[in-house]
PDB file of N, CA and C in Angstrom:
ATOM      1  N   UNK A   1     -17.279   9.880   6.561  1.00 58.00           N
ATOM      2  CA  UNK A   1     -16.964  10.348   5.238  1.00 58.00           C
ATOM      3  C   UNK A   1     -17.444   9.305   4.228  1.00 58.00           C
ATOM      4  N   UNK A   2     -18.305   9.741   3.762  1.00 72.00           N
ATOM      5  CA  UNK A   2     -19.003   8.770   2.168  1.00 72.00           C
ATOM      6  C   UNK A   2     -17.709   8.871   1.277  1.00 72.00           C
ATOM      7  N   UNK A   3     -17.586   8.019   0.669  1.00 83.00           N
ATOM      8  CA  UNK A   3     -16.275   7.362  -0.511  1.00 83.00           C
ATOM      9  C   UNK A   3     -17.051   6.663  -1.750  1.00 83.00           C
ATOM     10  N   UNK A   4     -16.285   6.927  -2.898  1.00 91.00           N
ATOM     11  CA  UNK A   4     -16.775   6.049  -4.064  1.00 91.00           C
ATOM     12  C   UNK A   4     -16.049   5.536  -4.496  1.00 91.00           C
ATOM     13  N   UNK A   5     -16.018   4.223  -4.737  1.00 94.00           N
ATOM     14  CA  UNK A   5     -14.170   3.185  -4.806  1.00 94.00           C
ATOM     15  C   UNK A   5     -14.328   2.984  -6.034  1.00 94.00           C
ATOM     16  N   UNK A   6     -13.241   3.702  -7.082  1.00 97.00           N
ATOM     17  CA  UNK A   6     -12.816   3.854  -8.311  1.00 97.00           C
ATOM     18  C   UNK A   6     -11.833   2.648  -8.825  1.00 97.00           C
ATOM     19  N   UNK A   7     -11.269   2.254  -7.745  1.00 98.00           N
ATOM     20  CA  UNK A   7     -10.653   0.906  -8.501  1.00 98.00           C
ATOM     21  C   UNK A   7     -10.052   0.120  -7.206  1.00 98.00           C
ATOM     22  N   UNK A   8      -9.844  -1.214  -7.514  1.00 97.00           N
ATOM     23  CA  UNK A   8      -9.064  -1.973  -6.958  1.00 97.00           C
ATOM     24  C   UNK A   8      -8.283  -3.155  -7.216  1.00 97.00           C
ATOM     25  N   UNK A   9      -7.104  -3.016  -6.655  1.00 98.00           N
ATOM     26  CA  UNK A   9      -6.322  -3.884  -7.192  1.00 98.00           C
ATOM     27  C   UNK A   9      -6.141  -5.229  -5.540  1.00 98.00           C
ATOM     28  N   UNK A  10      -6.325  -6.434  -5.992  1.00 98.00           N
ATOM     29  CA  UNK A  10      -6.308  -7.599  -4.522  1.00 98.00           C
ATOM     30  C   UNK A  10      -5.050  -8.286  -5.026  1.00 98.00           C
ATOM     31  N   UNK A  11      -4.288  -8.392  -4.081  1.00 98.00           N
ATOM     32  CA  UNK A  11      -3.309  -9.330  -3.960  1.00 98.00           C
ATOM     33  C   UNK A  11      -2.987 -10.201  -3.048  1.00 98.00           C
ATOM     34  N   UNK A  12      -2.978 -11.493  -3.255  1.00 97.00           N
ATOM     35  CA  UNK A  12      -2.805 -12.708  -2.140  1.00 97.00           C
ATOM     36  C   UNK A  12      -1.733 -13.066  -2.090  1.00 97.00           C
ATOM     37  N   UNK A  13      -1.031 -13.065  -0.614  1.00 96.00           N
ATOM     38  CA  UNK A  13       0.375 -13.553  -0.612  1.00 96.00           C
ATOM     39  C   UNK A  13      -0.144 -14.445   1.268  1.00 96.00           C
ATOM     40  N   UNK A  14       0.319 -15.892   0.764  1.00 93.00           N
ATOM     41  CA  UNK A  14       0.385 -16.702   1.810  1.00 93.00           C
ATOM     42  C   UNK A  14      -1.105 -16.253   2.738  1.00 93.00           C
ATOM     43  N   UNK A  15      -1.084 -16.446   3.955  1.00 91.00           N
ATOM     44  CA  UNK A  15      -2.169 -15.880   4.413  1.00 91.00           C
ATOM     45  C   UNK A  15      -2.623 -14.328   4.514  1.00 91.00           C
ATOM     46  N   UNK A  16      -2.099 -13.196   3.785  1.00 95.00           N
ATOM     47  CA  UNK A  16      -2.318 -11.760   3.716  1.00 95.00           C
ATOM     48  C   UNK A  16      -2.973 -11.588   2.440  1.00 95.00           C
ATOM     49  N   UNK A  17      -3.772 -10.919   2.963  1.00 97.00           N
ATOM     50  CA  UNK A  17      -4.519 -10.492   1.388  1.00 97.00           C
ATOM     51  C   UNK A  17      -3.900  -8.615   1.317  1.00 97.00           C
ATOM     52  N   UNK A  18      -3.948  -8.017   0.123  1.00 98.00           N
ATOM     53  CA  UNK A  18      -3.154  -6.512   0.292  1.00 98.00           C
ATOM     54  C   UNK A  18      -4.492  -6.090  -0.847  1.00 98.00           C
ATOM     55  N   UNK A  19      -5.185  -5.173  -0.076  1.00 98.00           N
ATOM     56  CA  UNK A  19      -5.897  -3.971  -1.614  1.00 98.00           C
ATOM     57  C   UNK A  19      -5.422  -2.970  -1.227  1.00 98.00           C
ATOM     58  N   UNK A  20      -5.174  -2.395  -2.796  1.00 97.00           N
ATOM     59  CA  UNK A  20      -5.110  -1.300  -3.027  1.00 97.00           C
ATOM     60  C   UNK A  20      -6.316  -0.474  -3.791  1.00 97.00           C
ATOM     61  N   UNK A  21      -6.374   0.294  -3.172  1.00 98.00           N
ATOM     62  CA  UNK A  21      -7.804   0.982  -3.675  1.00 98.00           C
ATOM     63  C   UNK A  21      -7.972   2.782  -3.811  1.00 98.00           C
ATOM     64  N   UNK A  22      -8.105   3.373  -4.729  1.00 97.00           N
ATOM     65  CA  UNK A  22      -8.295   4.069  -5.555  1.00 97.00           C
ATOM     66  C   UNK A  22     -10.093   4.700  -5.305  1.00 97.00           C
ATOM     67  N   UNK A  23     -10.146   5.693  -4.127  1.00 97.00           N
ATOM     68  CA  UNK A  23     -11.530   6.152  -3.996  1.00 97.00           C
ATOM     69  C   UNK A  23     -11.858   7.999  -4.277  1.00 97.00           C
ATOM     70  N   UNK A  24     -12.740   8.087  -3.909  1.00 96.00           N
ATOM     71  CA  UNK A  24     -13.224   9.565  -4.400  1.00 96.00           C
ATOM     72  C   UNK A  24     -14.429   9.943  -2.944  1.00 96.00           C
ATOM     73  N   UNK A  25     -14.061  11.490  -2.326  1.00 93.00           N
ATOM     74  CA  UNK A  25     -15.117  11.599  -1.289  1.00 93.00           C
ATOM     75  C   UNK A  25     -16.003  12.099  -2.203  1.00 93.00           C
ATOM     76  N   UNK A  26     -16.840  12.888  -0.834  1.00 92.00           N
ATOM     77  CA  UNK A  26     -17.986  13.604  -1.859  1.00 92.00           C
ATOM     78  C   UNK A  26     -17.948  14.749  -2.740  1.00 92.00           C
ATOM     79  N   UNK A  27     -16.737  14.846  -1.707  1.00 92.00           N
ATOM     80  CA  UNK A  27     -16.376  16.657  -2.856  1.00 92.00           C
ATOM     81  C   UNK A  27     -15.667  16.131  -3.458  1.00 92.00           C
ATOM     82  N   UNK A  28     -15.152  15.035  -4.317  1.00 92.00           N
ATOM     83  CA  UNK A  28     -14.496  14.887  -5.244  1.00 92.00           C
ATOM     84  C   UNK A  28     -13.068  14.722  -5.100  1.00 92.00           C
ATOM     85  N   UNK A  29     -12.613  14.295  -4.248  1.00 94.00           N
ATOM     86  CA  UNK A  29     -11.135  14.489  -4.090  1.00 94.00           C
ATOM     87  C   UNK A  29     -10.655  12.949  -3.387  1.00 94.00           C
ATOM     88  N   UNK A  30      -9.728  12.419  -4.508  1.00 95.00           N
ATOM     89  CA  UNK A  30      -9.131  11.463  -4.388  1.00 95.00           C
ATOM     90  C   UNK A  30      -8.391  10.732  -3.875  1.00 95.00           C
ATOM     91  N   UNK A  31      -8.522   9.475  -3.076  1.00 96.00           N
ATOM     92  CA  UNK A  31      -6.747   9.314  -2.188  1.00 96.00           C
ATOM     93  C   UNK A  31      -6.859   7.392  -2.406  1.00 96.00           C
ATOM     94  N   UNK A  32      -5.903   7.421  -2.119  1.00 97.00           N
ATOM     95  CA  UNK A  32      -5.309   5.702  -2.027  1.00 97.00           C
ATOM     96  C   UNK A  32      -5.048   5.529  -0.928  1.00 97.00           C
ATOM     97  N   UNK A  33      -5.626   4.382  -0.830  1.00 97.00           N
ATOM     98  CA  UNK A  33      -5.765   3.046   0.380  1.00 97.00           C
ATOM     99  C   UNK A  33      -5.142   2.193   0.502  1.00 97.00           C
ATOM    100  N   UNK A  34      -4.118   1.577   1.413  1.00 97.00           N
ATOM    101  CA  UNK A  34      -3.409   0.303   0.828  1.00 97.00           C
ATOM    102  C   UNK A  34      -3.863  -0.599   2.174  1.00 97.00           C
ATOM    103  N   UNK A  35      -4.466  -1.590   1.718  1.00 98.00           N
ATOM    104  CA  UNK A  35      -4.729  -2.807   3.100  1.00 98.00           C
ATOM    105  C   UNK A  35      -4.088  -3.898   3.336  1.00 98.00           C
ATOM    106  N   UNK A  36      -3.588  -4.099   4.298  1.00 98.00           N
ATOM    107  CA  UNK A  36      -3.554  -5.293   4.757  1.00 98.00           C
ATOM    108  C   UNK A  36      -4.469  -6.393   5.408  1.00 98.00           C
ATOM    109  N   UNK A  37      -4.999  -7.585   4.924  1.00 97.00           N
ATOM    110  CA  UNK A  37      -5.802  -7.865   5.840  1.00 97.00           C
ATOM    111  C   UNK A  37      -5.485  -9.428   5.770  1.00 97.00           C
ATOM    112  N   UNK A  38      -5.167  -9.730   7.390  1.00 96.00           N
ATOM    113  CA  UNK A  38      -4.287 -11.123   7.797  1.00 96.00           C
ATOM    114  C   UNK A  38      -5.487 -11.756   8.285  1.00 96.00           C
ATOM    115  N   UNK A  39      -5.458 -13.372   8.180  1.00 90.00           N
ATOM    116  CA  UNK A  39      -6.419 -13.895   8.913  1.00 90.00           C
ATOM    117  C   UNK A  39      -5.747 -14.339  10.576  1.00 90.00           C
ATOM    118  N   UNK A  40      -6.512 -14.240  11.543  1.00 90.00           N
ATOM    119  CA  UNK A  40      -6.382 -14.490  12.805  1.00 90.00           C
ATOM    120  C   UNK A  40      -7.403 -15.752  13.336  1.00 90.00           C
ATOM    121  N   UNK A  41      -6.853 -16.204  14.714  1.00 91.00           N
ATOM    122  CA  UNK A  41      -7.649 -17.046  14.933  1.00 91.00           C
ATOM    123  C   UNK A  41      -9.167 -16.574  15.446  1.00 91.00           C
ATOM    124  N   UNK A  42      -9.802 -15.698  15.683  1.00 92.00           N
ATOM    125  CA  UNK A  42     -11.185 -15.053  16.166  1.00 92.00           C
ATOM    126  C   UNK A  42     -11.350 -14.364  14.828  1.00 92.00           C
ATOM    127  N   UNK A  43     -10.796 -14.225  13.547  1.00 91.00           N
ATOM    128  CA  UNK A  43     -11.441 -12.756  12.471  1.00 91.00           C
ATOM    129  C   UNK A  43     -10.299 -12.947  11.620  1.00 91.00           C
ATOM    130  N   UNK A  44     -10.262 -11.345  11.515  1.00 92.00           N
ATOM    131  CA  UNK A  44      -9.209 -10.893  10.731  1.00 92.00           C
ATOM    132  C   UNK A  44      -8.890  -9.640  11.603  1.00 92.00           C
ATOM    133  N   UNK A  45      -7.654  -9.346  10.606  1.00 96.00           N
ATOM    134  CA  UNK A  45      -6.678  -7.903  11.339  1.00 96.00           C
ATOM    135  C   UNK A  45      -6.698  -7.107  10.222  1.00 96.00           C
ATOM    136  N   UNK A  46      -6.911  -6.184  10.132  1.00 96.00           N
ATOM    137  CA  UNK A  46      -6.761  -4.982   9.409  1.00 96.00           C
ATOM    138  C   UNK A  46      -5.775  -3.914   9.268  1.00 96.00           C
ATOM    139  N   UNK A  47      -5.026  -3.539   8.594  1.00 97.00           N
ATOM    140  CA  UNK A  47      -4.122  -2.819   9.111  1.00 97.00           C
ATOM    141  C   UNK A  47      -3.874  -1.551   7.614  1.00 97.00           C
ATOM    142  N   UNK A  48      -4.505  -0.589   7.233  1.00 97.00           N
ATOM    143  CA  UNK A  48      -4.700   0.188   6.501  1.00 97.00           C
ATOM    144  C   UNK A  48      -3.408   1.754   6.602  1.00 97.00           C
ATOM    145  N   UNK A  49      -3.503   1.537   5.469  1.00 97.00           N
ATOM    146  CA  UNK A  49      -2.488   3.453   5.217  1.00 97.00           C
ATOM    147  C   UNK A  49      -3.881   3.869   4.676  1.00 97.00           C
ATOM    148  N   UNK A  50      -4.098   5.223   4.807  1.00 97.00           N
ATOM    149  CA  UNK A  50      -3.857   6.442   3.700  1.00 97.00           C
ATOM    150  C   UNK A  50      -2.978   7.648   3.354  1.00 97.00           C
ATOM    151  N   UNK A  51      -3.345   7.558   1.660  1.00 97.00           N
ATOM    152  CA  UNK A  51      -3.039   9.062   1.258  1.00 97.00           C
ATOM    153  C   UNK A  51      -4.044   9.555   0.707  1.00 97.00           C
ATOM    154  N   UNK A  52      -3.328  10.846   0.853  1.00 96.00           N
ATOM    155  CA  UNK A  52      -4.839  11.717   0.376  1.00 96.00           C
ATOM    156  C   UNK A  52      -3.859  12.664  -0.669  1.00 96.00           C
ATOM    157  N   UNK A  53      -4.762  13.188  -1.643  1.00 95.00           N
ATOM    158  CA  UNK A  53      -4.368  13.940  -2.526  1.00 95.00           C
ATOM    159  C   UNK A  53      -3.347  14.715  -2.685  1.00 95.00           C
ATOM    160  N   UNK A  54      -3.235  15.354  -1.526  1.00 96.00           N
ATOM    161  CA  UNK A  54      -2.338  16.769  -1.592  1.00 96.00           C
ATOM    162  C   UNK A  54      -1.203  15.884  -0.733  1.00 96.00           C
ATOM    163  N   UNK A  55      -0.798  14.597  -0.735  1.00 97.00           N
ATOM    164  CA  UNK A  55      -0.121  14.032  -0.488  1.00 97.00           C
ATOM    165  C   UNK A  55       0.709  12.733  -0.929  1.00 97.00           C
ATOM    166  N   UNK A  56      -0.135  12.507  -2.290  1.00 96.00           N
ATOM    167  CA  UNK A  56       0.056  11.740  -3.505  1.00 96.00           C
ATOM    168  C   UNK A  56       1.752  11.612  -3.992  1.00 96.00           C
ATOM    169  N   UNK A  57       1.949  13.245  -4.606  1.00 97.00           N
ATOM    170  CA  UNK A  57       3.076  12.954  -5.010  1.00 97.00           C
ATOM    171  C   UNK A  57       4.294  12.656  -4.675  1.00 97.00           C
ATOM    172  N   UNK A  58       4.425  13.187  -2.907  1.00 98.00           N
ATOM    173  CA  UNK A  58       5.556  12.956  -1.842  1.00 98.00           C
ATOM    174  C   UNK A  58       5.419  11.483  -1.501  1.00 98.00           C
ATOM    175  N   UNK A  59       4.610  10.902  -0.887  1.00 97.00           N
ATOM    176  CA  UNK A  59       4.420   9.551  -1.170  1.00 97.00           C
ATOM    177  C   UNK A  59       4.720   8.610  -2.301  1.00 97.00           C
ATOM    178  N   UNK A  60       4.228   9.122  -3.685  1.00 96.00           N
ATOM    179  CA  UNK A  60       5.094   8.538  -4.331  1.00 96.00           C
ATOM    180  C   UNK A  60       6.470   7.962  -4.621  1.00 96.00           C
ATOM    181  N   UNK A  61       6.873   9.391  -4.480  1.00 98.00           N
ATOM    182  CA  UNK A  61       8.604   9.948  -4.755  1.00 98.00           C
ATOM    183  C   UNK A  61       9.099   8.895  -3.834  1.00 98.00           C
ATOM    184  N   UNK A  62       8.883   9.232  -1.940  1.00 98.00           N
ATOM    185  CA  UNK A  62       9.825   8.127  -0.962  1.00 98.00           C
ATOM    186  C   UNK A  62       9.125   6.656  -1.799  1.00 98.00           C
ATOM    187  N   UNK A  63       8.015   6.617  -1.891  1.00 96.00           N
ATOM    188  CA  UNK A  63       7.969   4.817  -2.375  1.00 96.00           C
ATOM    189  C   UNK A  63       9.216   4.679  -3.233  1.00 96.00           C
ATOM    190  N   UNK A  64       9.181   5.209  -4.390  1.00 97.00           N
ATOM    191  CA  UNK A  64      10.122   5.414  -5.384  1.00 97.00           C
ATOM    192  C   UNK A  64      11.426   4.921  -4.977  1.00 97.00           C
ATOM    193  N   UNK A  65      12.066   6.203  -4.326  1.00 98.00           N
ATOM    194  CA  UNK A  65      13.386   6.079  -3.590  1.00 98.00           C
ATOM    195  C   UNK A  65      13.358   4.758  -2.868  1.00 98.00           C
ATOM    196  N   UNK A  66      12.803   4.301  -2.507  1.00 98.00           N
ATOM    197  CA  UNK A  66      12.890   3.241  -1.340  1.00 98.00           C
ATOM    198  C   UNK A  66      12.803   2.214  -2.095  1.00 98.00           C
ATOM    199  N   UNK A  67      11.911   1.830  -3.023  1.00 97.00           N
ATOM    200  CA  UNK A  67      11.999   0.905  -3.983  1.00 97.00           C
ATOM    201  C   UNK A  67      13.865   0.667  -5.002  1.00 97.00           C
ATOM    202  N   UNK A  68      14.363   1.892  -5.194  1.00 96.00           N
ATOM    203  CA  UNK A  68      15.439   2.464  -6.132  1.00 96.00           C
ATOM    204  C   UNK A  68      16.658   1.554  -4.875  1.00 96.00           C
ATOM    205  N   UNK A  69      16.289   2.376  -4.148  1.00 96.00           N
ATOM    206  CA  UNK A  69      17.262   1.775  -2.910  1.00 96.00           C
ATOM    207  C   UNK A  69      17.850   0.299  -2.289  1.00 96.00           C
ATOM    208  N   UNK A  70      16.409  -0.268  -2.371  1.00 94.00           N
ATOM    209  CA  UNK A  70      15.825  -1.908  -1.854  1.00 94.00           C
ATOM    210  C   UNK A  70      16.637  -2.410  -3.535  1.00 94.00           C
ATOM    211  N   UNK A  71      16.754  -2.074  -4.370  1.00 94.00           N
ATOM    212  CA  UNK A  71      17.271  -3.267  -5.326  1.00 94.00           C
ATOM    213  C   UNK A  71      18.551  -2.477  -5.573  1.00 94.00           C
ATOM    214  N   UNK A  72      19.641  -1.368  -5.415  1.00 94.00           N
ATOM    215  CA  UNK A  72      20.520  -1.164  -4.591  1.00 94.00           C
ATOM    216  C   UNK A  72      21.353  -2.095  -3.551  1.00 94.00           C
ATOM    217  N   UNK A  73      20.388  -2.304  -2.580  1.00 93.00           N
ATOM    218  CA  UNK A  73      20.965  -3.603  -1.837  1.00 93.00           C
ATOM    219  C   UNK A  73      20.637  -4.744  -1.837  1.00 93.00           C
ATOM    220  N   UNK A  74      19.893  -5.053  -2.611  1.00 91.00           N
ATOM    221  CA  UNK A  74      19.678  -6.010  -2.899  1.00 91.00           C
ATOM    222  C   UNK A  74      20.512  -6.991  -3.525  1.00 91.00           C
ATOM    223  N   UNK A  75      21.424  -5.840  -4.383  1.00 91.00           N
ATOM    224  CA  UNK A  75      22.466  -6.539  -5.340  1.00 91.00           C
ATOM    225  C   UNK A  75      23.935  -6.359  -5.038  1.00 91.00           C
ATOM    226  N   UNK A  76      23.860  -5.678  -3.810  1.00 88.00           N
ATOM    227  CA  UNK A  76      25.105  -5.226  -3.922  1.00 88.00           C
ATOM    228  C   UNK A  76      25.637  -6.668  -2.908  1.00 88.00           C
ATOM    229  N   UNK A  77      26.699  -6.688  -2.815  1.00 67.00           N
ATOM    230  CA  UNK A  77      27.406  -8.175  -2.565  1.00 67.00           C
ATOM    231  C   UNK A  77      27.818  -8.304  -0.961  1.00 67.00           C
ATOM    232  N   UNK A  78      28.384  -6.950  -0.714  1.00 64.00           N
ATOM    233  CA  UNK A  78      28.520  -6.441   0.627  1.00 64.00           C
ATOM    234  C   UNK A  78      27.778  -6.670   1.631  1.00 64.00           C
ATOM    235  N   UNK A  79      26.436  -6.706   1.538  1.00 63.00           N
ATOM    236  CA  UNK A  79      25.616  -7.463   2.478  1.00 63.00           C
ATOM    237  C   UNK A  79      25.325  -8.582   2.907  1.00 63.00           C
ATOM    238  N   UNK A  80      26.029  -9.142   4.093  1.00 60.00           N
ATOM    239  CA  UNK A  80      25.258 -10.030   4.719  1.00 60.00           C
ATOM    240  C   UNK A  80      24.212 -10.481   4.755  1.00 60.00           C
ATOM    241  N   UNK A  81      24.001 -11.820   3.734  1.00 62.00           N
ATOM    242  CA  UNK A  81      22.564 -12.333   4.001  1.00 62.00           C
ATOM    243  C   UNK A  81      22.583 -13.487   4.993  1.00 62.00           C
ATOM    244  N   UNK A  82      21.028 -12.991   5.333  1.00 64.00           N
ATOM    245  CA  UNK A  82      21.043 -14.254   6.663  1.00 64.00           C
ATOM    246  C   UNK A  82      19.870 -15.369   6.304  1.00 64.00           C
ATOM    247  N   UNK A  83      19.459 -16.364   6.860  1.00 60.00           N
ATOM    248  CA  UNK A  83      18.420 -16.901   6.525  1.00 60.00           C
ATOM    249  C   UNK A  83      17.279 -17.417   7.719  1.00 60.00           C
TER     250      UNK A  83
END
């Protein structure tokens, strides 16, 4: 499948690099990429999602919720933190 990469966003955390990327096939139809890519001792590791269009907005929504949720407990006091 030919792709045309409309945007990207790189983020470096410790040894992980994360893109997110924003492409287009040939017929025109859009999806997001999210990468992981760790360095190893022989390379790297790759470790990729997609979504694809007609799957955009449900994906969203659980990110959403899950995000809504994660600072939910995050704050709530009741939880056991460990270190």
């Amino acid at each position: 499948m030919e792709t045309k990469e409309l945007f990207t966003e790189k983020l470096i955390i410790g040894n992980k690099t994360y893109f997110f990327d924003i492409k287009q096939t040939v017929r025109k139809s859009l999806y997001i990429t999210i990468t992981e890519s760790k360095m190893i001792a022989d390379g790297f590791e790759h470790h990729k999602v997609m979504v694809f269009e007609e799957n955009i907005v449900d994906f969203t929504t659980a990110f959403r919720n899950c995000l809504v949720k994660y600072k939910q407990l995050k704050n709530d006091q009741s939880i056991v933190k460990t270190n």
